[in-house]
Amino acid sequence: MNVGDAAERSGLPAKTIRYYEEIGLIRPARAENGYRDYSGEDIHRLAFLRRARNLGFSIDDCRQLMALYQDRGRASHDVREIAAAHVRAIEEKVRELQSMRSTLQTLIQACHGDHRPDCPILDDMAGAA
């Protein structure tokens, strides 16, 4: 099937599919006319990548996960470690976001929000607070 059909069946934009091919995540066959020819297996890999990316895995993580998925002799421990590292990164990002929210809430409370030019929010950003 062509890239348009692959996009429809996998739920990914054609541009993303072409990018995944460019970086070597997928390698569809080529028809005699040079066009990409996606198989059912390619669609399955694309759906796998869509799900992994929707879970926030990086391209490098996706590459590792795809290799492990295709390796029937894999150790589930390896997959678990990638997922656990990703959860740790998410938890760190959540902490960072909570800290940013707390700082902004404090600055918003300190700002009078009136017509005066002084602004604790801008002062903080400028390092003047």
XYZ file of C-alpha atoms in Angstrom:
129
model
C 0.000 0.000 0.000
C 1.122 3.585 -0.538
C 1.996 6.140 2.136
C -1.508 7.639 2.104
C -3.072 4.262 2.834
C -0.409 3.563 5.469
C -1.164 6.901 7.106
C -4.866 6.174 7.204
C -4.416 2.666 8.599
C -1.720 3.553 11.151
C -3.204 6.823 12.364
C 0.015 8.710 11.624
C 0.465 11.601 9.205
C 2.276 10.722 5.973
C 4.959 13.263 6.866
C 5.674 11.420 10.119
C 5.839 8.105 8.299
C 8.356 9.526 5.827
C 10.391 10.915 8.736
C 10.401 7.532 10.478
C 11.709 6.020 7.265
C 14.345 8.745 6.919
C 15.717 8.026 10.409
C 15.553 4.264 9.920
C 12.688 3.336 12.250
C 10.867 1.633 9.396
C 12.011 0.362 6.031
C 9.131 -0.242 3.638
C 9.735 -2.134 0.425
C 9.892 -0.202 -2.823
C 7.700 -1.035 -5.784
C 9.208 -1.242 -9.270
C 8.185 2.370 -9.856
C 10.181 3.440 -6.765
C 7.170 4.199 -4.599
C 7.048 3.003 -1.029
C 5.074 -0.195 -0.596
C 3.899 -0.628 2.996
C 3.006 -4.085 4.220
C 0.678 -5.107 7.018
C 3.762 -5.610 9.174
C 4.870 -2.026 8.432
C 1.441 -0.778 9.522
C 1.780 -2.761 12.740
C 5.212 -1.188 13.383
C 3.820 2.267 12.676
C 0.947 1.702 15.113
C 3.510 0.520 17.684
C 5.516 3.710 17.162
C 2.381 5.871 17.369
C 1.475 4.338 20.718
C 5.026 4.634 22.058
C 5.272 8.288 20.996
C 1.832 8.984 22.512
C 3.242 7.649 25.780
C 6.028 10.210 25.466
C 8.917 7.912 24.592
C 11.754 9.597 22.726
C 12.769 8.540 19.238
C 15.827 6.789 20.719
C 13.615 4.961 23.215
C 11.282 3.989 20.361
C 14.229 2.632 18.416
C 15.243 0.485 21.412
C 11.681 -0.617 22.125
C 11.121 -1.534 18.477
C 14.327 -3.586 18.446
C 13.261 -5.360 21.626
C 9.758 -5.937 20.261
C 11.185 -7.579 17.163
C 13.646 -9.677 19.204
C 11.722 -12.741 20.370
C 14.695 -13.660 22.590
C 14.504 -10.367 24.450
C 14.542 -10.073 28.219
C 11.452 -8.297 29.532
C 13.779 -6.707 32.085
C 15.282 -4.581 29.301
C 11.871 -3.292 28.283
C 10.934 -2.666 31.899
C 14.094 -0.614 32.459
C 13.344 1.652 29.508
C 9.782 2.189 30.754
C 10.934 2.756 34.352
C 13.523 5.317 33.235
C 10.795 7.085 31.274
C 8.538 7.185 34.343
C 11.404 8.678 36.373
C 11.868 11.368 33.724
C 8.130 12.104 33.747
C 8.145 12.370 37.534
C 11.066 14.825 37.370
C 9.228 16.898 34.774
C 6.122 16.916 36.988
C 8.246 18.200 39.901
C 9.686 20.919 37.679
C 6.222 21.932 36.471
C 4.876 22.019 40.029
C 7.786 24.231 41.066
C 7.146 26.585 38.127
C 3.448 26.713 39.018
C 4.231 27.510 42.644
C 6.674 30.270 41.688
C 4.225 31.792 39.229
C 1.372 31.646 41.726
C 3.532 33.482 44.274
C 4.485 36.116 41.702
C 0.882 36.540 40.586
C -0.162 37.094 44.201
C 2.582 39.728 44.596
C 1.477 41.604 41.481
C -1.158 44.284 42.037
C -2.404 43.953 38.476
C -3.271 47.617 38.293
C -2.153 50.516 36.092
C 1.155 51.073 37.899
C 4.301 50.152 35.980
C 5.984 48.188 38.782
C 5.565 44.458 38.282
C 7.050 41.780 40.547
C 6.643 39.186 37.793
C 8.855 41.102 35.355
C 11.250 42.048 38.156
C 11.688 38.396 39.024
C 12.331 37.446 35.405
C 14.900 40.223 35.166
C 16.586 39.004 38.329
C 15.730 42.221 40.167
C 13.494 40.626 42.792
